[in-house]
Amino acid sequence: MSGPTTQTPLTAQELDRRFGIAGRVRVVADQGGLPKVCITTPQSNGEMLLHGAQVTSWKPAGAEEVIFLSQHARWEEGKAIRGGIPICFPWFRAKADDPHAPAHGVVRTRIWTLESLEHNEDGVTVSMSIESDADTRKRWAADFRLLHRVTFGSELKLEFTVSNTGSAPFHFEEALHTYYKVGDVRSARIRGLDGVTYLDNTDSNKEKKQVGEVRISSPTDSAYLNAQNDLQILDPVLNRSIHIAKQNSHSTVVWNPWAEGTRTLSDLGEDEWPHMLCAEGSNILQNAVELAPRQDHKMTVTMTVNPL
Ligand code: TA6
């Protein structure tokens, strides 16, 4: 394990020389020419971009890809990439007091710093970080450091830590906006939200109560509040279930744009929406987090895949 001594962005080649682990981890250029980490272990293969510290692939040994990535994603610095696991921070969706601020916060389109690559008995752990700077302060005055540690093994573990490096408390929302790959969203179900209250963003954010499993049969954009339970995505087409365990995540967002919503998204193909389902470990709306100076908050999401 080693770490950089400078914040200057390095090329994929330089990062590979510094961090690469022979036969296990390479740093190569992504479709937009920015560095991405490619992991190959007996337990799984995976990919994580420096762009947004976004995981774009996880394929456990003997299983199909678990993470959806749009064929039409834009690979440009400063643009969001459709699919994978974008990080939303410090707000979710639009910023309440600034309609011109980017959706989902200030870090999903930034280039993060590769801190370390560790090969351990669980697989490979990739750590990336980012800190507040003049750009983030233009949109949000707080001082922060974020650390995203992702372990690619027989499970995929995401540990997202927010640190308050300033002298005043701050209030933030966060989400690991995970796009799961499903055989057909119309036959997938989500277990673990029965009886939970949610705000339906497709129906003026009316408060509703989930009864039984979540089934997707129209555009869906639901924020389940006070929802700490594990989730399970049951996928009869790919004949698998994805188990999602959450820690320190008090809300869950479920999203699929359906055909209507897809027409408004230039980076999602019209035949792609049936193959994605977002189920997002998060702390949003009334579950947003208040963080005192010099304190950390860690949210963890761990996923495993089993045959149905
Ligand atoms: O997770 C749900 C959501 O916030 C929706 O409201 C929808 O806008 C979606 O995320 C995608 O957001 P994006 O900014 O990536 O187009």
PDB file of C-alpha atoms and ligand atoms in Angstrom:
ATOM      1  CA  MET A   1       0.000   0.000   0.000  1.00  0.00           C
ATOM      2  CA  SER A   2       1.286   3.457  -0.872  1.00  0.00           C
ATOM      3  CA  GLY A   3      -0.129   6.973  -1.171  1.00  0.00           C
ATOM      4  CA  PRO A   4       0.485  10.074  -3.270  1.00  0.00           C
ATOM      5  CA  THR A   5       2.307  13.028  -1.766  1.00  0.00           C
ATOM      6  CA  THR A   6       0.632  15.628  -3.954  1.00  0.00           C
ATOM      7  CA  GLN A   7      -2.908  16.628  -4.958  1.00  0.00           C
ATOM      8  CA  THR A   8      -1.833  17.311  -8.578  1.00  0.00           C
ATOM      9  CA  PRO A   9      -3.945  15.151 -10.899  1.00  0.00           C
ATOM     10  CA  LEU A  10      -1.844  12.321 -12.273  1.00  0.00           C
ATOM     11  CA  THR A  11      -2.291  10.459 -15.535  1.00  0.00           C
ATOM     12  CA  ALA A  12      -3.535   6.876 -15.649  1.00  0.00           C
ATOM     13  CA  GLN A  13      -0.015   5.767 -16.562  1.00  0.00           C
ATOM     14  CA  GLU A  14       1.578   7.575 -13.613  1.00  0.00           C
ATOM     15  CA  LEU A  15      -1.047   6.253 -11.197  1.00  0.00           C
ATOM     16  CA  ASP A  16      -0.561   2.745 -12.553  1.00  0.00           C
ATOM     17  CA  ARG A  17       3.200   2.961 -11.983  1.00  0.00           C
ATOM     18  CA  ARG A  18       2.647   4.225  -8.459  1.00  0.00           C
ATOM     19  CA  PHE A  19      -0.304   2.087  -7.328  1.00  0.00           C
ATOM     20  CA  GLY A  20      -0.726  -0.853  -9.734  1.00  0.00           C
ATOM     21  CA  ILE A  21      -0.609  -4.364  -8.228  1.00  0.00           C
ATOM     22  CA  ALA A  22       0.730  -6.930 -10.703  1.00  0.00           C
ATOM     23  CA  GLY A  23      -1.974  -9.289 -11.940  1.00  0.00           C
ATOM     24  CA  ARG A  24      -4.622  -7.690  -9.696  1.00  0.00           C
ATOM     25  CA  VAL A  25      -5.063  -3.963 -10.187  1.00  0.00           C
ATOM     26  CA  ARG A  26      -4.308  -1.681 -13.114  1.00  0.00           C
ATOM     27  CA  VAL A  27      -5.012   2.007 -13.600  1.00  0.00           C
ATOM     28  CA  VAL A  28      -5.955   2.698 -17.228  1.00  0.00           C
ATOM     29  CA  ALA A  29      -7.729   5.473 -19.122  1.00  0.00           C
ATOM     30  CA  ASP A  30     -11.561   5.447 -19.105  1.00  0.00           C
ATOM     31  CA  GLN A  31     -13.670   6.230 -22.214  1.00  0.00           C
ATOM     32  CA  GLY A  32     -13.088   9.947 -21.558  1.00  0.00           C
ATOM     33  CA  GLY A  33      -9.314   9.582 -21.057  1.00  0.00           C
ATOM     34  CA  LEU A  34      -9.469   9.984 -17.249  1.00  0.00           C
ATOM     35  CA  PRO A  35      -7.974   7.360 -14.931  1.00  0.00           C
ATOM     36  CA  LYS A  36     -10.002   4.340 -13.832  1.00  0.00           C
ATOM     37  CA  VAL A  37      -9.044   1.484 -11.544  1.00  0.00           C
ATOM     38  CA  CYS A  38      -9.612  -2.046 -12.909  1.00  0.00           C
ATOM     39  CA  ILE A  39      -9.655  -4.906 -10.411  1.00  0.00           C
ATOM     40  CA  THR A  40      -9.242  -8.601 -11.193  1.00  0.00           C
ATOM     41  CA  THR A  41      -9.332 -11.037  -8.273  1.00  0.00           C
ATOM     42  CA  PRO A  42     -10.475 -14.655  -7.906  1.00  0.00           C
ATOM     43  CA  GLN A  43     -13.562 -13.317  -6.049  1.00  0.00           C
ATOM     44  CA  SER A  44     -14.655 -10.642  -8.542  1.00  0.00           C
ATOM     45  CA  ASN A  45     -13.749  -8.121 -11.227  1.00  0.00           C
ATOM     46  CA  GLY A  46     -14.647  -4.450 -10.962  1.00  0.00           C
ATOM     47  CA  GLU A  47     -14.016  -0.898 -12.098  1.00  0.00           C
ATOM     48  CA  MET A  48     -13.988   2.453 -10.309  1.00  0.00           C
ATOM     49  CA  LEU A  49     -13.419   5.868 -11.907  1.00  0.00           C
ATOM     50  CA  LEU A  50     -11.553   8.810 -10.431  1.00  0.00           C
ATOM     51  CA  HIS A  51     -14.386  10.793 -12.046  1.00  0.00           C
ATOM     52  CA  GLY A  52     -16.790  11.095  -9.103  1.00  0.00           C
ATOM     53  CA  ALA A  53     -15.185   8.073  -7.344  1.00  0.00           C
ATOM     54  CA  GLN A  54     -17.884   6.230  -9.246  1.00  0.00           C
ATOM     55  CA  VAL A  55     -17.975   2.431  -9.311  1.00  0.00           C
ATOM     56  CA  THR A  56     -19.061   1.366 -12.810  1.00  0.00           C
ATOM     57  CA  SER A  57     -18.719  -2.413 -12.667  1.00  0.00           C
ATOM     58  CA  TRP A  58     -18.774  -5.300 -10.224  1.00  0.00           C
ATOM     59  CA  LYS A  59     -18.898  -8.844 -11.465  1.00  0.00           C
ATOM     60  CA  PRO A  60     -18.565 -11.546  -8.811  1.00  0.00           C
ATOM     61  CA  ALA A  61     -16.847 -14.756 -10.009  1.00  0.00           C
ATOM     62  CA  GLY A  62     -19.269 -16.944 -11.941  1.00  0.00           C
ATOM     63  CA  ALA A  63     -22.011 -14.281 -11.932  1.00  0.00           C
ATOM     64  CA  GLU A  64     -23.225 -11.686 -14.421  1.00  0.00           C
ATOM     65  CA  GLU A  65     -22.530  -7.961 -14.089  1.00  0.00           C
ATOM     66  CA  VAL A  66     -24.401  -6.424 -11.120  1.00  0.00           C
ATOM     67  CA  ILE A  67     -24.052  -2.726 -11.948  1.00  0.00           C
ATOM     68  CA  PHE A  68     -25.864  -1.030 -14.841  1.00  0.00           C
ATOM     69  CA  LEU A  69     -23.938   1.454 -16.995  1.00  0.00           C
ATOM     70  CA  SER A  70     -25.636   3.272 -19.870  1.00  0.00           C
ATOM     71  CA  GLN A  71     -24.269   2.684 -23.370  1.00  0.00           C
ATOM     72  CA  HIS A  72     -25.060   6.381 -23.947  1.00  0.00           C
ATOM     73  CA  ALA A  73     -23.234   7.746 -20.886  1.00  0.00           C
ATOM     74  CA  ARG A  74     -21.294  10.980 -21.483  1.00  0.00           C
ATOM     75  CA  TRP A  75     -17.602  10.602 -20.727  1.00  0.00           C
ATOM     76  CA  GLU A  76     -16.597  14.201 -20.189  1.00  0.00           C
ATOM     77  CA  GLU A  77     -14.965  15.894 -17.235  1.00  0.00           C
ATOM     78  CA  GLY A  78     -17.570  17.978 -15.419  1.00  0.00           C
ATOM     79  CA  LYS A  79     -20.539  15.875 -16.691  1.00  0.00           C
ATOM     80  CA  ALA A  80     -22.413  13.208 -14.737  1.00  0.00           C
ATOM     81  CA  ILE A  81     -22.012   9.619 -15.943  1.00  0.00           C
ATOM     82  CA  ARG A  82     -25.310   7.717 -16.297  1.00  0.00           C
ATOM     83  CA  GLY A  83     -25.130   4.453 -14.397  1.00  0.00           C
ATOM     84  CA  GLY A  84     -22.715   2.942 -11.910  1.00  0.00           C
ATOM     85  CA  ILE A  85     -22.774   4.261  -8.342  1.00  0.00           C
ATOM     86  CA  PRO A  86     -22.672   8.076  -8.387  1.00  0.00           C
ATOM     87  CA  ILE A  87     -22.092   9.825  -5.061  1.00  0.00           C
ATOM     88  CA  CYS A  88     -24.635  12.498  -4.154  1.00  0.00           C
ATOM     89  CA  PHE A  89     -23.354  15.042  -1.597  1.00  0.00           C
ATOM     90  CA  PRO A  90     -24.098  17.453   0.109  1.00  0.00           C
ATOM     91  CA  TRP A  91     -27.591  17.659  -1.383  1.00  0.00           C
ATOM     92  CA  PHE A  92     -29.851  15.227  -3.194  1.00  0.00           C
ATOM     93  CA  ARG A  93     -31.779  16.098  -6.399  1.00  0.00           C
ATOM     94  CA  ALA A  94     -31.957  19.909  -6.846  1.00  0.00           C
ATOM     95  CA  LYS A  95     -30.441  22.237  -4.236  1.00  0.00           C
ATOM     96  CA  ALA A  96     -33.382  23.675  -2.305  1.00  0.00           C
ATOM     97  CA  ASP A  97     -32.145  27.295  -2.269  1.00  0.00           C
ATOM     98  CA  ASP A  98     -30.313  27.408  -5.619  1.00  0.00           C
ATOM     99  CA  PRO A  99     -32.014  26.213  -8.824  1.00  0.00           C
ATOM    100  CA  HIS A 100     -28.770  26.771 -10.780  1.00  0.00           C
ATOM    101  CA  ALA A 101     -26.705  24.432  -8.619  1.00  0.00           C
ATOM    102  CA  PRO A 102     -25.948  21.011 -10.141  1.00  0.00           C
ATOM    103  CA  ALA A 103     -28.333  18.167  -9.223  1.00  0.00           C
ATOM    104  CA  HIS A 104     -27.041  15.791  -6.535  1.00  0.00           C
ATOM    105  CA  GLY A 105     -24.302  18.058  -5.227  1.00  0.00           C
ATOM    106  CA  VAL A 106     -20.744  19.024  -5.990  1.00  0.00           C
ATOM    107  CA  VAL A 107     -18.641  15.846  -6.055  1.00  0.00           C
ATOM    108  CA  ARG A 108     -20.106  13.412  -8.589  1.00  0.00           C
ATOM    109  CA  THR A 109     -18.541  15.241 -11.536  1.00  0.00           C
ATOM    110  CA  ARG A 110     -15.200  16.058  -9.885  1.00  0.00           C
ATOM    111  CA  ILE A 111     -11.939  14.157 -10.208  1.00  0.00           C
ATOM    112  CA  TRP A 112     -11.115  12.518  -6.888  1.00  0.00           C
ATOM    113  CA  THR A 113      -7.648  11.678  -5.521  1.00  0.00           C
ATOM    114  CA  LEU A 114      -6.590   8.044  -5.520  1.00  0.00           C
ATOM    115  CA  GLU A 115      -5.344   7.490  -1.949  1.00  0.00           C
ATOM    116  CA  SER A 116      -4.508   3.810  -1.931  1.00  0.00           C
ATOM    117  CA  LEU A 117      -5.074   0.344  -3.349  1.00  0.00           C
ATOM    118  CA  GLU A 118      -4.866  -2.551  -0.908  1.00  0.00           C
ATOM    119  CA  HIS A 119      -4.942  -6.226  -1.751  1.00  0.00           C
ATOM    120  CA  ASN A 120      -6.250  -8.085   1.293  1.00  0.00           C
ATOM    121  CA  GLU A 121      -8.042 -11.343   2.093  1.00  0.00           C
ATOM    122  CA  ASP A 122     -11.415  -9.719   1.266  1.00  0.00           C
ATOM    123  CA  GLY A 123     -10.307  -8.706  -2.243  1.00  0.00           C
ATOM    124  CA  VAL A 124      -9.082  -5.263  -3.277  1.00  0.00           C
ATOM    125  CA  THR A 125      -9.916  -2.048  -1.414  1.00  0.00           C
ATOM    126  CA  VAL A 126      -9.772   1.185  -3.395  1.00  0.00           C
ATOM    127  CA  SER A 127      -9.708   4.453  -1.406  1.00  0.00           C
ATOM    128  CA  MET A 128     -10.408   7.814  -3.012  1.00  0.00           C
ATOM    129  CA  SER A 129     -10.833  11.215  -1.375  1.00  0.00           C
ATOM    130  CA  ILE A 130     -11.845  14.764  -2.129  1.00  0.00           C
ATOM    131  CA  GLU A 131     -11.819  17.988  -0.101  1.00  0.00           C
ATOM    132  CA  SER A 132     -13.724  21.241  -0.234  1.00  0.00           C
ATOM    133  CA  ASP A 133     -12.047  23.916  -2.358  1.00  0.00           C
ATOM    134  CA  ALA A 134     -12.844  27.258  -3.975  1.00  0.00           C
ATOM    135  CA  ASP A 135     -15.181  25.533  -6.487  1.00  0.00           C
ATOM    136  CA  THR A 136     -17.242  23.643  -3.900  1.00  0.00           C
ATOM    137  CA  ARG A 137     -17.391  26.754  -1.664  1.00  0.00           C
ATOM    138  CA  LYS A 138     -19.049  28.691  -4.510  1.00  0.00           C
ATOM    139  CA  ARG A 139     -22.065  26.370  -4.090  1.00  0.00           C
ATOM    140  CA  TRP A 140     -21.757  25.305  -0.457  1.00  0.00           C
ATOM    141  CA  ALA A 141     -19.744  27.208   2.133  1.00  0.00           C
ATOM    142  CA  ALA A 142     -18.757  24.281   4.375  1.00  0.00           C
ATOM    143  CA  ASP A 143     -15.293  22.717   4.760  1.00  0.00           C
ATOM    144  CA  PHE A 144     -15.271  18.954   4.372  1.00  0.00           C
ATOM    145  CA  ARG A 145     -13.252  15.907   3.424  1.00  0.00           C
ATOM    146  CA  LEU A 146     -14.834  12.815   1.865  1.00  0.00           C
ATOM    147  CA  LEU A 147     -13.281   9.366   1.825  1.00  0.00           C
ATOM    148  CA  HIS A 148     -14.801   6.596  -0.292  1.00  0.00           C
ATOM    149  CA  ARG A 149     -13.411   3.125   0.406  1.00  0.00           C
ATOM    150  CA  VAL A 150     -14.731   0.401  -1.842  1.00  0.00           C
ATOM    151  CA  THR A 151     -13.855  -3.261  -1.383  1.00  0.00           C
ATOM    152  CA  PHE A 152     -14.284  -5.481  -4.429  1.00  0.00           C
ATOM    153  CA  GLY A 153     -14.510  -9.082  -3.264  1.00  0.00           C
ATOM    154  CA  SER A 154     -17.181 -11.780  -3.086  1.00  0.00           C
ATOM    155  CA  GLU A 155     -19.257  -8.863  -1.775  1.00  0.00           C
ATOM    156  CA  LEU A 156     -19.048  -5.219  -2.822  1.00  0.00           C
ATOM    157  CA  LYS A 157     -18.640  -2.983   0.214  1.00  0.00           C
ATOM    158  CA  LEU A 158     -18.925   0.821  -0.051  1.00  0.00           C
ATOM    159  CA  GLU A 159     -17.845   2.897   2.953  1.00  0.00           C
ATOM    160  CA  PHE A 160     -18.523   6.586   2.476  1.00  0.00           C
ATOM    161  CA  THR A 161     -17.150   8.889   5.196  1.00  0.00           C
ATOM    162  CA  VAL A 162     -17.899  12.587   5.525  1.00  0.00           C
ATOM    163  CA  SER A 163     -15.605  14.615   7.804  1.00  0.00           C
ATOM    164  CA  ASN A 164     -16.309  18.136   8.972  1.00  0.00           C
ATOM    165  CA  THR A 165     -12.927  19.910   8.662  1.00  0.00           C
ATOM    166  CA  GLY A 166     -14.343  23.374   9.379  1.00  0.00           C
ATOM    167  CA  SER A 167     -15.172  25.199  12.583  1.00  0.00           C
ATOM    168  CA  ALA A 168     -18.983  25.231  12.276  1.00  0.00           C
ATOM    169  CA  PRO A 169     -21.488  22.376  12.205  1.00  0.00           C
ATOM    170  CA  PHE A 170     -23.041  21.533   8.821  1.00  0.00           C
ATOM    171  CA  HIS A 171     -26.131  19.765   7.572  1.00  0.00           C
ATOM    172  CA  PHE A 172     -25.936  17.475   4.535  1.00  0.00           C
ATOM    173  CA  GLU A 173     -27.750  14.903   2.440  1.00  0.00           C
ATOM    174  CA  GLU A 174     -25.932  11.937   0.897  1.00  0.00           C
ATOM    175  CA  ALA A 175     -26.735   8.991  -1.362  1.00  0.00           C
ATOM    176  CA  LEU A 176     -24.937   6.105  -3.023  1.00  0.00           C
ATOM    177  CA  HIS A 177     -27.122   6.330  -6.125  1.00  0.00           C
ATOM    178  CA  THR A 178     -26.694   2.705  -7.180  1.00  0.00           C
ATOM    179  CA  TYR A 179     -27.906   1.587 -10.611  1.00  0.00           C
ATOM    180  CA  TYR A 180     -28.433  -2.183 -10.360  1.00  0.00           C
ATOM    181  CA  LYS A 181     -28.559  -4.193 -13.541  1.00  0.00           C
ATOM    182  CA  VAL A 182     -31.801  -6.193 -13.738  1.00  0.00           C
ATOM    183  CA  GLY A 183     -33.161  -8.584 -16.378  1.00  0.00           C
ATOM    184  CA  ASP A 184     -36.427  -6.653 -16.668  1.00  0.00           C
ATOM    185  CA  VAL A 185     -37.488  -4.036 -14.108  1.00  0.00           C
ATOM    186  CA  ARG A 186     -41.151  -4.888 -14.810  1.00  0.00           C
ATOM    187  CA  SER A 187     -40.729  -8.270 -13.156  1.00  0.00           C
ATOM    188  CA  ALA A 188     -38.168  -7.322 -10.465  1.00  0.00           C
ATOM    189  CA  ARG A 189     -39.307  -6.779  -6.868  1.00  0.00           C
ATOM    190  CA  ILE A 190     -37.709  -5.098  -3.873  1.00  0.00           C
ATOM    191  CA  ARG A 191     -38.162  -6.618  -0.447  1.00  0.00           C
ATOM    192  CA  GLY A 192     -37.448  -4.809   2.844  1.00  0.00           C
ATOM    193  CA  LEU A 193     -39.672  -1.721   2.619  1.00  0.00           C
ATOM    194  CA  ASP A 194     -43.039  -3.167   3.652  1.00  0.00           C
ATOM    195  CA  GLY A 195     -44.896  -0.737   5.930  1.00  0.00           C
ATOM    196  CA  VAL A 196     -42.438   2.125   5.342  1.00  0.00           C
ATOM    197  CA  THR A 197     -43.653   5.660   4.594  1.00  0.00           C
ATOM    198  CA  TYR A 198     -42.361   7.222   1.392  1.00  0.00           C
ATOM    199  CA  LEU A 199     -42.635  10.468  -0.533  1.00  0.00           C
ATOM    200  CA  ASP A 200     -43.720   9.860  -4.124  1.00  0.00           C
ATOM    201  CA  ASN A 201     -41.810  12.318  -6.317  1.00  0.00           C
ATOM    202  CA  THR A 202     -43.927  11.306  -9.341  1.00  0.00           C
ATOM    203  CA  ASP A 203     -47.072  12.418  -7.457  1.00  0.00           C
ATOM    204  CA  SER A 204     -46.189  15.836  -5.963  1.00  0.00           C
ATOM    205  CA  ASN A 205     -44.229  14.129  -3.169  1.00  0.00           C
ATOM    206  CA  LYS A 206     -47.402  12.881  -1.526  1.00  0.00           C
ATOM    207  CA  GLU A 207     -46.795  10.786   1.560  1.00  0.00           C
ATOM    208  CA  LYS A 208     -47.707   7.123   0.987  1.00  0.00           C
ATOM    209  CA  LYS A 209     -47.195   3.830   2.760  1.00  0.00           C
ATOM    210  CA  GLN A 210     -45.560   0.833   1.105  1.00  0.00           C
ATOM    211  CA  VAL A 211     -47.580  -2.351   1.293  1.00  0.00           C
ATOM    212  CA  GLY A 212     -45.614  -5.547   0.618  1.00  0.00           C
ATOM    213  CA  GLU A 213     -42.795  -5.734  -1.922  1.00  0.00           C
ATOM    214  CA  VAL A 214     -42.025  -2.806  -4.246  1.00  0.00           C
ATOM    215  CA  ARG A 215     -43.000  -3.541  -7.856  1.00  0.00           C
ATOM    216  CA  ILE A 216     -42.219  -1.147 -10.687  1.00  0.00           C
ATOM    217  CA  SER A 217     -45.057  -0.632 -13.168  1.00  0.00           C
ATOM    218  CA  SER A 218     -44.753   3.082 -14.052  1.00  0.00           C
ATOM    219  CA  PRO A 219     -42.212   5.920 -13.585  1.00  0.00           C
ATOM    220  CA  THR A 220     -41.002   5.534 -10.004  1.00  0.00           C
ATOM    221  CA  ASP A 221     -39.118   8.003  -7.805  1.00  0.00           C
ATOM    222  CA  SER A 222     -39.792   7.240  -4.158  1.00  0.00           C
ATOM    223  CA  ALA A 223     -37.941   8.382  -1.054  1.00  0.00           C
ATOM    224  CA  TYR A 224     -38.495   5.901   1.780  1.00  0.00           C
ATOM    225  CA  LEU A 225     -37.844   7.591   5.106  1.00  0.00           C
ATOM    226  CA  ASN A 226     -36.712   6.064   8.389  1.00  0.00           C
ATOM    227  CA  ALA A 227     -35.860   2.955   6.406  1.00  0.00           C
ATOM    228  CA  GLN A 228     -32.801   1.234   7.841  1.00  0.00           C
ATOM    229  CA  ASN A 229     -33.643  -2.335   6.871  1.00  0.00           C
ATOM    230  CA  ASP A 230     -31.651  -4.463   4.484  1.00  0.00           C
ATOM    231  CA  LEU A 231     -33.094  -4.732   0.977  1.00  0.00           C
ATOM    232  CA  GLN A 232     -33.337  -7.540  -1.501  1.00  0.00           C
ATOM    233  CA  ILE A 233     -33.794  -7.130  -5.238  1.00  0.00           C
ATOM    234  CA  LEU A 234     -35.452 -10.280  -6.575  1.00  0.00           C
ATOM    235  CA  ASP A 235     -34.811 -10.730 -10.282  1.00  0.00           C
ATOM    236  CA  PRO A 236     -36.570 -13.727 -11.869  1.00  0.00           C
ATOM    237  CA  VAL A 237     -35.160 -12.976 -15.341  1.00  0.00           C
ATOM    238  CA  LEU A 238     -31.493 -13.069 -14.276  1.00  0.00           C
ATOM    239  CA  ASN A 239     -32.512 -15.677 -11.687  1.00  0.00           C
ATOM    240  CA  ARG A 240     -30.725 -13.931  -8.843  1.00  0.00           C
ATOM    241  CA  SER A 241     -31.313 -11.899  -5.732  1.00  0.00           C
ATOM    242  CA  ILE A 242     -29.125  -8.976  -4.715  1.00  0.00           C
ATOM    243  CA  HIS A 243     -28.913  -8.520  -0.960  1.00  0.00           C
ATOM    244  CA  ILE A 244     -28.191  -4.935   0.124  1.00  0.00           C
ATOM    245  CA  ALA A 245     -27.161  -4.296   3.741  1.00  0.00           C
ATOM    246  CA  LYS A 246     -27.023  -0.691   4.967  1.00  0.00           C
ATOM    247  CA  GLN A 247     -25.404   0.877   8.007  1.00  0.00           C
ATOM    248  CA  ASN A 248     -26.005   4.467   9.117  1.00  0.00           C
ATOM    249  CA  SER A 249     -28.389   4.898   6.195  1.00  0.00           C
ATOM    250  CA  HIS A 250     -31.832   6.000   7.307  1.00  0.00           C
ATOM    251  CA  SER A 251     -33.464   6.464   3.909  1.00  0.00           C
ATOM    252  CA  THR A 252     -33.731   4.475   0.692  1.00  0.00           C
ATOM    253  CA  VAL A 253     -34.568   5.896  -2.726  1.00  0.00           C
ATOM    254  CA  VAL A 254     -36.081   3.742  -5.478  1.00  0.00           C
ATOM    255  CA  TRP A 255     -35.942   5.145  -9.011  1.00  0.00           C
ATOM    256  CA  ASN A 256     -36.723   4.035 -12.540  1.00  0.00           C
ATOM    257  CA  PRO A 257     -37.616   6.640 -15.179  1.00  0.00           C
ATOM    258  CA  TRP A 258     -39.724   4.236 -17.320  1.00  0.00           C
ATOM    259  CA  ALA A 259     -40.168   5.071 -21.023  1.00  0.00           C
ATOM    260  CA  GLU A 260     -41.564   8.581 -20.352  1.00  0.00           C
ATOM    261  CA  GLY A 261     -38.698   9.696 -18.139  1.00  0.00           C
ATOM    262  CA  THR A 262     -36.108   8.169 -20.462  1.00  0.00           C
ATOM    263  CA  ARG A 263     -37.243  10.480 -23.273  1.00  0.00           C
ATOM    264  CA  THR A 264     -36.010  13.428 -21.200  1.00  0.00           C
ATOM    265  CA  LEU A 265     -32.571  11.854 -20.616  1.00  0.00           C
ATOM    266  CA  SER A 266     -30.170  12.132 -23.557  1.00  0.00           C
ATOM    267  CA  ASP A 267     -27.700   9.736 -21.940  1.00  0.00           C
ATOM    268  CA  LEU A 268     -30.039   6.753 -21.479  1.00  0.00           C
ATOM    269  CA  GLY A 269     -31.081   4.672 -24.521  1.00  0.00           C
ATOM    270  CA  GLU A 270     -34.811   4.102 -25.039  1.00  0.00           C
ATOM    271  CA  ASP A 271     -34.269   0.326 -24.745  1.00  0.00           C
ATOM    272  CA  GLU A 272     -32.152   0.623 -21.565  1.00  0.00           C
ATOM    273  CA  TRP A 273     -34.610   1.616 -18.803  1.00  0.00           C
ATOM    274  CA  PRO A 274     -36.017  -1.928 -18.348  1.00  0.00           C
ATOM    275  CA  HIS A 275     -32.514  -3.124 -17.451  1.00  0.00           C
ATOM    276  CA  MET A 276     -31.802  -0.717 -14.575  1.00  0.00           C
ATOM    277  CA  LEU A 277     -33.204  -0.216 -11.104  1.00  0.00           C
ATOM    278  CA  CYS A 278     -31.842   2.332  -8.646  1.00  0.00           C
ATOM    279  CA  ALA A 279     -32.042   1.400  -4.968  1.00  0.00           C
ATOM    280  CA  GLU A 280     -30.058   3.960  -3.026  1.00  0.00           C
ATOM    281  CA  GLY A 281     -28.693   3.807   0.489  1.00  0.00           C
ATOM    282  CA  SER A 282     -28.960   7.411   1.610  1.00  0.00           C
ATOM    283  CA  ASN A 283     -29.688  10.027   4.263  1.00  0.00           C
ATOM    284  CA  ILE A 284     -31.964  12.591   2.650  1.00  0.00           C
ATOM    285  CA  LEU A 285     -34.834  14.973   3.484  1.00  0.00           C
ATOM    286  CA  GLN A 286     -35.753  14.550   7.155  1.00  0.00           C
ATOM    287  CA  ASN A 287     -32.997  11.924   7.468  1.00  0.00           C
ATOM    288  CA  ALA A 288     -30.278  14.432   6.490  1.00  0.00           C
ATOM    289  CA  VAL A 289     -27.252  14.483   8.819  1.00  0.00           C
ATOM    290  CA  GLU A 290     -26.010  17.236  11.141  1.00  0.00           C
ATOM    291  CA  LEU A 291     -22.239  17.005  11.627  1.00  0.00           C
ATOM    292  CA  ALA A 292     -20.249  18.914  14.251  1.00  0.00           C
ATOM    293  CA  PRO A 293     -16.707  20.228  13.594  1.00  0.00           C
ATOM    294  CA  ARG A 294     -13.976  17.539  13.665  1.00  0.00           C
ATOM    295  CA  GLN A 295     -16.636  14.780  13.551  1.00  0.00           C
ATOM    296  CA  ASP A 296     -16.999  12.021  10.936  1.00  0.00           C
ATOM    297  CA  HIS A 297     -20.070  10.257   9.613  1.00  0.00           C
ATOM    298  CA  LYS A 298     -19.750   6.914   7.834  1.00  0.00           C
ATOM    299  CA  MET A 299     -22.511   5.308   5.758  1.00  0.00           C
ATOM    300  CA  THR A 300     -21.920   1.763   4.531  1.00  0.00           C
ATOM    301  CA  VAL A 301     -23.674  -0.249   1.828  1.00  0.00           C
ATOM    302  CA  THR A 302     -22.709  -3.872   1.218  1.00  0.00           C
ATOM    303  CA  MET A 303     -24.132  -6.015  -1.570  1.00  0.00           C
ATOM    304  CA  THR A 304     -24.005  -9.734  -2.259  1.00  0.00           C
ATOM    305  CA  VAL A 305     -25.563 -11.828  -5.020  1.00  0.00           C
ATOM    306  CA  ASN A 306     -27.230 -15.222  -4.712  1.00  0.00           C
ATOM    307  CA  PRO A 307     -29.184 -17.455  -7.073  1.00  0.00           C
ATOM    308  CA  LEU A 308     -32.964 -17.133  -6.618  1.00  0.00           C
TER     309      LEU A 308
HETATM  310  O1  TA6 B   1     -32.611   8.977  -7.372  1.00  0.00           O
HETATM  311  C1  TA6 B   1     -33.704   9.574  -7.900  1.00  0.00           C
HETATM  312  C2  TA6 B   1     -33.355  10.842  -8.631  1.00  0.00           C
HETATM  313  O2  TA6 B   1     -32.978  11.831  -7.730  1.00  0.00           O
HETATM  314  C3  TA6 B   1     -34.542  11.228  -9.478  1.00  0.00           C
HETATM  315  O3  TA6 B   1     -35.290  12.266  -8.900  1.00  0.00           O
HETATM  316  C4  TA6 B   1     -33.972  11.464 -10.853  1.00  0.00           C
HETATM  317  O4  TA6 B   1     -33.841  12.763 -11.185  1.00  0.00           O
HETATM  318  C5  TA6 B   1     -32.684  10.673 -10.803  1.00  0.00           C
HETATM  319  O5  TA6 B   1     -32.245  10.640  -9.486  1.00  0.00           O
HETATM  320  C6  TA6 B   1     -31.578  10.980 -11.766  1.00  0.00           C
HETATM  321  O6  TA6 B   1     -30.932  12.163 -11.499  1.00  0.00           O
HETATM  322  P1  TA6 B   1     -29.810  12.686 -12.487  1.00  0.00           P
HETATM  323  O7  TA6 B   1     -29.393  14.010 -11.949  1.00  0.00           O
HETATM  324  O8  TA6 B   1     -28.697  11.675 -12.454  1.00  0.00           O
HETATM  325  O9  TA6 B   1     -30.437  12.761 -13.858  1.00  0.00           O
END
